[in-house]
Coordinates of C-alpha atoms in Angstrom, one line a residue:
X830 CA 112.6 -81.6 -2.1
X831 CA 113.6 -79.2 0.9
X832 CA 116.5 -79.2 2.6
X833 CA 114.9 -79.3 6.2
X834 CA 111.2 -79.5 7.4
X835 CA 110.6 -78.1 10.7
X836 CA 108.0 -79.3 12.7
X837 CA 106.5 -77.2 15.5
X838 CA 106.8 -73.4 15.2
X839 CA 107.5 -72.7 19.0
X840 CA 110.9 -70.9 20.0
X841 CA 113.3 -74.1 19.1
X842 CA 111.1 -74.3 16.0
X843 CA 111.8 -70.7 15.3
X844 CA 115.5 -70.5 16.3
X845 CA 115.8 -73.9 14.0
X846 CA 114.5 -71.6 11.1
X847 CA 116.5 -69.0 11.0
X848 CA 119.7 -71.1 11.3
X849 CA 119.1 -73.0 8.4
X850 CA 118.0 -69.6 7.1
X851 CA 121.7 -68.6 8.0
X852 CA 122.6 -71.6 6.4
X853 CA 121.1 -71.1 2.8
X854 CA 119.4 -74.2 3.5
X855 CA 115.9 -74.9 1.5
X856 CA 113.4 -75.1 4.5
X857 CA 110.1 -75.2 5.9
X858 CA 108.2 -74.8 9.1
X859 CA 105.4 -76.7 9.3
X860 CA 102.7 -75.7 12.6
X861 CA 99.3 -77.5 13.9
X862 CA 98.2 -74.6 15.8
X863 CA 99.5 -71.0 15.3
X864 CA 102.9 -69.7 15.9
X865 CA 104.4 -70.2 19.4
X866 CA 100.9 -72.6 20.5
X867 CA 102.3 -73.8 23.4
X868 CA 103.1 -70.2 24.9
X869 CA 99.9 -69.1 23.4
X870 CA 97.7 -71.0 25.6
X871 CA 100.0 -69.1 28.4
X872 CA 97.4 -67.2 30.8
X873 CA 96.8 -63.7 29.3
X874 CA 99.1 -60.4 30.0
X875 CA 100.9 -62.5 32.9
X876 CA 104.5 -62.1 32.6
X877 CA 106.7 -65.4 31.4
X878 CA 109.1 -67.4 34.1
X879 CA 111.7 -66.6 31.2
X880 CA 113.5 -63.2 31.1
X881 CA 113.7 -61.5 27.8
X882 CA 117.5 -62.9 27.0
X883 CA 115.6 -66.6 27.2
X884 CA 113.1 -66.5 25.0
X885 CA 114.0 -64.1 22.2
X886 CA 114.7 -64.8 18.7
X887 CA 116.8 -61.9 17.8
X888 CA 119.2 -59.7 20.2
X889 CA 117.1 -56.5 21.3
X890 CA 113.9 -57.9 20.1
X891 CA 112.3 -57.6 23.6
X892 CA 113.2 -54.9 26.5
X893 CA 115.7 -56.0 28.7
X894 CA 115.8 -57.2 31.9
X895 CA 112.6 -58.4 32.3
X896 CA 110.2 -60.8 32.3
X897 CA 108.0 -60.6 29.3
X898 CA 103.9 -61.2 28.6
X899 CA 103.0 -63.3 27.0
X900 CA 101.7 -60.8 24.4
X901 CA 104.9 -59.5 24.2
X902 CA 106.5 -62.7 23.5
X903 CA 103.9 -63.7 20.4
X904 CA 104.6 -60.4 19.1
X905 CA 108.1 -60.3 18.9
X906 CA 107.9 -63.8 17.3
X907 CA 105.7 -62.5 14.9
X908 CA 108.1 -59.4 13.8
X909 CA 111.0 -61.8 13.2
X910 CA 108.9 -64.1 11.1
X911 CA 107.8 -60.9 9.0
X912 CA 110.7 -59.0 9.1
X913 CA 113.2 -62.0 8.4
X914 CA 110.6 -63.7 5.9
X915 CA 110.9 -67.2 7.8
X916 CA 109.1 -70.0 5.9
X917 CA 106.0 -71.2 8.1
X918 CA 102.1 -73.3 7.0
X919 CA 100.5 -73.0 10.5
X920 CA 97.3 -75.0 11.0
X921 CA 98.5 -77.7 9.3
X922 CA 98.7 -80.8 10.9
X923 CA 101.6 -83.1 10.2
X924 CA 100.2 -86.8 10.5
X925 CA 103.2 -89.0 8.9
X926 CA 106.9 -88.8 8.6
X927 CA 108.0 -91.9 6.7
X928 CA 111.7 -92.8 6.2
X929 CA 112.5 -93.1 2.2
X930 CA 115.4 -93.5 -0.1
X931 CA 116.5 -90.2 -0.8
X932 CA 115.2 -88.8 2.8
X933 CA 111.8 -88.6 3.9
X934 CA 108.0 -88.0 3.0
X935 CA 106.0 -86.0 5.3
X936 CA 102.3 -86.1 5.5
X937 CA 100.2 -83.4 7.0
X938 CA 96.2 -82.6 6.5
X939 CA 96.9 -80.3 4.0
X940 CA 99.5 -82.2 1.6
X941 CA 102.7 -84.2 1.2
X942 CA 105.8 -82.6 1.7
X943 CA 109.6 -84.3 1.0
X944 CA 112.6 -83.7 2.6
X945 CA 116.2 -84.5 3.3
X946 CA 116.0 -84.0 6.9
X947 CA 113.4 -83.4 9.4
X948 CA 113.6 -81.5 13.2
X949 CA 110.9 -82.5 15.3
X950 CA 110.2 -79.5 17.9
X951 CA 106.7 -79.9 19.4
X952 CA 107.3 -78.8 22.6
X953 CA 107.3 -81.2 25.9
X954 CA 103.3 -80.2 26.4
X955 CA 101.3 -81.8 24.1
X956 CA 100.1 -84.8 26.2
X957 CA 97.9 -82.8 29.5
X958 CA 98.1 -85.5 32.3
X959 CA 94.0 -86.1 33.2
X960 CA 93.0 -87.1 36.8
X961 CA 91.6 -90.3 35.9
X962 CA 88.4 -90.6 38.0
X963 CA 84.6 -91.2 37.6
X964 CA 83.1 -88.0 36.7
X965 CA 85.7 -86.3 34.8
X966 CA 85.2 -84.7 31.4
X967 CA 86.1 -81.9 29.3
X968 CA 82.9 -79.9 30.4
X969 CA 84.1 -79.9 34.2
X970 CA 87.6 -80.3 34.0
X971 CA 90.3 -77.8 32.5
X972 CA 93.7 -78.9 31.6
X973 CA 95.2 -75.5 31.2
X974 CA 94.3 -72.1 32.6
X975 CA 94.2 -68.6 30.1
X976 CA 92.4 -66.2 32.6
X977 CA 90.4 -65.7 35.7
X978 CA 87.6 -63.4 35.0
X979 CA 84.8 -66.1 33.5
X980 CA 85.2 -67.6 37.4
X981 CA 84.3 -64.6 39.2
X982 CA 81.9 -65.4 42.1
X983 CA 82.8 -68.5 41.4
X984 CA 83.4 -71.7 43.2
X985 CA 86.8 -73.3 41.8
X986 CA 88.9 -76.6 42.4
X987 CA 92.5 -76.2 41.8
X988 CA 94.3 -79.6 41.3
X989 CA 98.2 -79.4 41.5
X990 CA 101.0 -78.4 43.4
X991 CA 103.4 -76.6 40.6
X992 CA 103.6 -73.4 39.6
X993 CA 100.9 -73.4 37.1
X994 CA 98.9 -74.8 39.9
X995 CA 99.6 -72.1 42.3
X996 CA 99.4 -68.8 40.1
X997 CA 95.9 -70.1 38.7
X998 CA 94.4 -70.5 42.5
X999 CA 96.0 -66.6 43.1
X1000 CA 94.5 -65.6 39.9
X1001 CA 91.5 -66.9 40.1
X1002 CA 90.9 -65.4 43.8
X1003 CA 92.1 -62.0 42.9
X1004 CA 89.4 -62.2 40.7
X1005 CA 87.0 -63.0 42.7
X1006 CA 86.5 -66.3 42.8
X1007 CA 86.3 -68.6 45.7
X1008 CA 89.3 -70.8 45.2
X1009 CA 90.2 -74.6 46.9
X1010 CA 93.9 -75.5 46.4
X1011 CA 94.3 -79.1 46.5
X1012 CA 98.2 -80.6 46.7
X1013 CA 99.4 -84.6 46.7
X1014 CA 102.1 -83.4 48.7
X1015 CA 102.0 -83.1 52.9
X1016 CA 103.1 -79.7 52.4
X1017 CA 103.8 -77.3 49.3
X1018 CA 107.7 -78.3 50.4
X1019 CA 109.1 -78.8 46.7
X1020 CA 109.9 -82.7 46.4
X1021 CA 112.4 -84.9 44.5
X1022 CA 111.8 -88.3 42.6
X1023 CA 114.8 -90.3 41.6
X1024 CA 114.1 -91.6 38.1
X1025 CA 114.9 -95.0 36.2
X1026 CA 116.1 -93.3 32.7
X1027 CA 118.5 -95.9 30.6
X1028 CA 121.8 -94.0 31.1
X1029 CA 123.3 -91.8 33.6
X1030 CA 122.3 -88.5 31.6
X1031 CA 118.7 -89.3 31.0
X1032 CA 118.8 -90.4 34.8
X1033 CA 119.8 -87.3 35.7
X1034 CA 117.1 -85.4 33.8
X1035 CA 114.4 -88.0 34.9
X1036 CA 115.3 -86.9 38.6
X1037 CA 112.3 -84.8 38.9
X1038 CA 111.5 -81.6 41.0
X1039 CA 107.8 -81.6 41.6
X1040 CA 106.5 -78.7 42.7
X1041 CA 108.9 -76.5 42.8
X1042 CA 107.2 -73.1 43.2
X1043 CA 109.0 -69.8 42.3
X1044 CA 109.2 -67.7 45.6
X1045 CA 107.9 -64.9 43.6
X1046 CA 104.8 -67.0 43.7
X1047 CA 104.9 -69.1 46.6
X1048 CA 105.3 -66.0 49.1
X1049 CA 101.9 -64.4 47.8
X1050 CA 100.5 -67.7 48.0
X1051 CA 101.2 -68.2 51.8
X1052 CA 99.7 -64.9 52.2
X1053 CA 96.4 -65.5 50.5
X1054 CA 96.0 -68.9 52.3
X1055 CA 96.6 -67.2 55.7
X1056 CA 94.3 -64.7 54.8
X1057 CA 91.5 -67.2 54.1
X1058 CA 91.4 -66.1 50.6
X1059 CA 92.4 -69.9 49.5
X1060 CA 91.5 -72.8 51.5
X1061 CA 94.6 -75.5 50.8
X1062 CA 94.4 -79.2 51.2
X1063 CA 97.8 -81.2 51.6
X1064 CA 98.2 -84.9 51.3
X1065 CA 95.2 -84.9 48.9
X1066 CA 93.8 -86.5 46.1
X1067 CA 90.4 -86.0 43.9
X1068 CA 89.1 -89.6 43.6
X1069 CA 85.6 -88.6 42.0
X1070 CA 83.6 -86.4 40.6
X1071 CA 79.7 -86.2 41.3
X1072 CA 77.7 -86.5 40.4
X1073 CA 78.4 -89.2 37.8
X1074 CA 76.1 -88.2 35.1
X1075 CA 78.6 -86.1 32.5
X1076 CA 76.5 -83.0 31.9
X1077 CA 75.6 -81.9 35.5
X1078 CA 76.8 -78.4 36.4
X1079 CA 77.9 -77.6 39.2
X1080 CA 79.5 -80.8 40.6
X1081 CA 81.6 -81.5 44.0
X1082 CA 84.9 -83.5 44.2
X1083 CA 85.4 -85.9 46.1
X1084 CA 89.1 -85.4 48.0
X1085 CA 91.0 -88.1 50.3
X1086 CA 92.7 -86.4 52.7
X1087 CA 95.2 -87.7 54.9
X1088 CA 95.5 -85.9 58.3
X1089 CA 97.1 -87.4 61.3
X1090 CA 97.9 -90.7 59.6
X1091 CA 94.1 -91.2 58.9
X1092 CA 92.6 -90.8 55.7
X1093 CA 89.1 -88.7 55.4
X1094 CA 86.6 -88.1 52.3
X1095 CA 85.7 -84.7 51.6
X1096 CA 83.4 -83.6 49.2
X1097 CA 84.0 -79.9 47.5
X1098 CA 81.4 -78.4 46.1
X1099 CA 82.3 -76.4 43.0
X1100 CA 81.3 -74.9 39.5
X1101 CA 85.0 -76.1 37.7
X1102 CA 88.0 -77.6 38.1
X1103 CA 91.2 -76.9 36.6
X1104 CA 93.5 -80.2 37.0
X1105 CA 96.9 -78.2 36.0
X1106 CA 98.8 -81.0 37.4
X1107 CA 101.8 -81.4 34.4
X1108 CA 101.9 -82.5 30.8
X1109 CA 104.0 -85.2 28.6
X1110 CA 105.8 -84.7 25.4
X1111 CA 103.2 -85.9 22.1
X1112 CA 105.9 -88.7 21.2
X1113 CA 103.0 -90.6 18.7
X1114 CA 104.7 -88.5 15.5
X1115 CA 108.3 -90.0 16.5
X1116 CA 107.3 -93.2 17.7
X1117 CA 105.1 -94.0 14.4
X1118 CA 108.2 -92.8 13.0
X1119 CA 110.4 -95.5 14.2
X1120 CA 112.0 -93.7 17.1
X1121 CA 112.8 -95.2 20.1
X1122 CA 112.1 -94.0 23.6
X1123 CA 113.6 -93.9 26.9
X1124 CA 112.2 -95.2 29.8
X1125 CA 111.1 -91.3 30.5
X1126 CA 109.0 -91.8 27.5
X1127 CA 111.2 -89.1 26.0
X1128 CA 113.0 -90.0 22.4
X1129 CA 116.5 -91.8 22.6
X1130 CA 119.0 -89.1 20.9
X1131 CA 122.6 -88.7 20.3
X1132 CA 123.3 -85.8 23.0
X1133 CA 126.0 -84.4 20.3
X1134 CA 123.8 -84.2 17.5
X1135 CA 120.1 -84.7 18.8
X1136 CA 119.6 -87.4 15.8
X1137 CA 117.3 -90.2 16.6
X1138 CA 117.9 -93.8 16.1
X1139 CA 116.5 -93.0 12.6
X1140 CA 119.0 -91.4 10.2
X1141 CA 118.3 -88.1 9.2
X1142 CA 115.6 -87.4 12.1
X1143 CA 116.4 -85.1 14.5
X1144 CA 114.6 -83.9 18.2
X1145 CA 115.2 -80.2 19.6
X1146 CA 113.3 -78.1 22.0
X1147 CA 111.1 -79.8 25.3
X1148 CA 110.5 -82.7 24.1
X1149 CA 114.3 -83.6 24.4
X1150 CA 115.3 -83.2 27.8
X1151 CA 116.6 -79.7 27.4
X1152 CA 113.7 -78.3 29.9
X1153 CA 115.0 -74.6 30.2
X1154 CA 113.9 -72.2 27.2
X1155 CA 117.7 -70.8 25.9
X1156 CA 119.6 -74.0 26.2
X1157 CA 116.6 -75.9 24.1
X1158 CA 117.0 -72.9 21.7
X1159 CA 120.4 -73.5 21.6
X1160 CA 120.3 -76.9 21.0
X1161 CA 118.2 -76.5 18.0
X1162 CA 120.6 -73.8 16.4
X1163 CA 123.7 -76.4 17.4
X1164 CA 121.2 -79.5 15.5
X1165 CA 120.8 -77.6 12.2
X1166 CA 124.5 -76.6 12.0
X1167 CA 125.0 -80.1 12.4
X1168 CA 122.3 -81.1 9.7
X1169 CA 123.6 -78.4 7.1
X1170 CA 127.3 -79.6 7.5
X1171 CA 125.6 -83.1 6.3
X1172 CA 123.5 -81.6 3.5
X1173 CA 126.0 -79.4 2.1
X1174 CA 128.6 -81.7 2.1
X1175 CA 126.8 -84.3 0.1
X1176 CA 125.4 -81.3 -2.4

């Protein structure tokens, strides 16, 4: 029986690892992708939002004062895992954690695992919101955006109004493609929603930003627009996607546009679309589990300890409601202490 299982081998993941490691505690990470997925699926040789500080595992593993690739990133993760012989099984998909006497019994594709305690740290991503209309499918619609250069001299929808949303559309033009920005908002103005979360802290972190574009990406953005490079549409919303049959390439969307307190239909004619409008936390591990959610559809946690309303099951990383990079890696350092002063105190 192990000590710990980890599951989810992003930075939290990581960071849990090599505190238990620190701990002497009996451990394994256990991964459904490869290392870091999440930050893998990041487009390719762009630098990170994060500085180095944020997102590395060990002091001085990445140079400083910058904002590293993505490349750099996966690298430096893999080092550390080498070099400090951290315990993970990536592509291995963990389908059950079940509550038992003496802990719990974890069940992935590839075997049964038990355990004393269990972190769950897959990342706040694993749900990609869809648009929802006629028309949409997998073939036509992207969900997340790697690189530019397959969409040269190409005609490409951008759905979204976030910072994914608005480097993809610069991207994809400085590559060559012709791009159509399209934005719920009335302007690309950032925009606050007061949320309904249970308690005053989860009300807090349910009080969302939308849109909130780094200037570092905004100003380039307002450039290209001006400069006719990407045509933007405000107060808009794809409502279809023709036509309806699911294998026709290219397709148009179908926008509703609100302009002078009328509402229009435009169709845009294009070859793909990539709907990078946000993503929810995978909560069907936890909730299958027994775990109870929030009205944020985020787990329900003790903000001391990050243990869920089942004993001995713990949250850490984005899918609690620690949404910057170093204080979710912090967090899961400060969970495992917390789980190895129960562990060794009962051994």
């Amino acid at each position: 029986m192990y000590d710990l299982i980890i599951v989810g081998s992003g930075p939290s993941g990581l960071a849990a690892a090599l505190e238990a490691m620190r701990h002497g505690l009996d451990y394994l990470v256990i991964e459904r992708g490869v290392i870091a997925n999440t930050l893998y699926h990041y487009p390719i040789a762009r630098p990170l939002f994060s500085t180095a500080d944020e997102v590395e595992l060990l002091p001085g593993g990445l140079r400083v004062n910058t904002k590293p690739t993505r490349e750099e990133v996966l690298t430096h993760y893999a080092r550390v895992i080498v070099s400090e012989g951290i315990k993970v099984r990536t592509g291995e998909d963990v389908r059950h954690i079940v509550r038992t006497g003496e802990g719990f019994s974890v069940e992935t594709d590839g075997g049964l695992y038990s355990a004393r305690a269990v972190l769950v740290a897959t990342g706040g991503f694993g749900r990609k919101r869809k648009l929802n209309v006629p028309g949409e499918n997998d073939r036509r619609v992207s969900y997340s955006f790697s690189e530019a250069h397959p969409y040269a001299m190409k005609r490409v929808l951008v759905v979204g109004g976030g910072n994914s949303a608005a480097e993809a559309a610069l991207f994809l033009s400085e590559a060559g493609a012709s791009v159509t920005l399209s934005v719920r908002r009335p302007s690309l103005d950032r925009e606050t929603v007061e949320g309904t979360g249970p308690s005053t802290a989860e009300s807090r972190a349910d009080s969302v930003v939308r849109a909130a574009i780094k200037p570092w990406v905004r100003e380039p953005l307002e450039r290209a627009i001006s400069e006719g490079m990407i045509e933007l549409f405000t107060s808009s919303q794809v409502i279809e996607i023709l036509p309806l049959e699911e294998k026709s390439l290219p397709c148009s969307a179908l926008l509703r546009v609100a302009r002078d307190g009328k509402q229009e239909r435009l169709e845009i004619e294009c070859d793909h679309i990539f709907a990078l409008i946000g993503a929810d936390p995978d909560t069907r591990l936890l909730e299958d589990a027994g775990v109870e959610l929030a009205g944020d559809g985020r787990p329900v946690y003790d903000p001391s300890t990050y243990e869920t309303n089942v004993k001995g099951l713990y949250v850490a990383g984005h899918i609690t409601r620690e949404l910057h990079m170093k204080s979710a890696m912090r967090v899961a350092r400060r969970c495992v202490d917390h789980i190895a002063s129960q562990i060794l105190t009962v051994t």
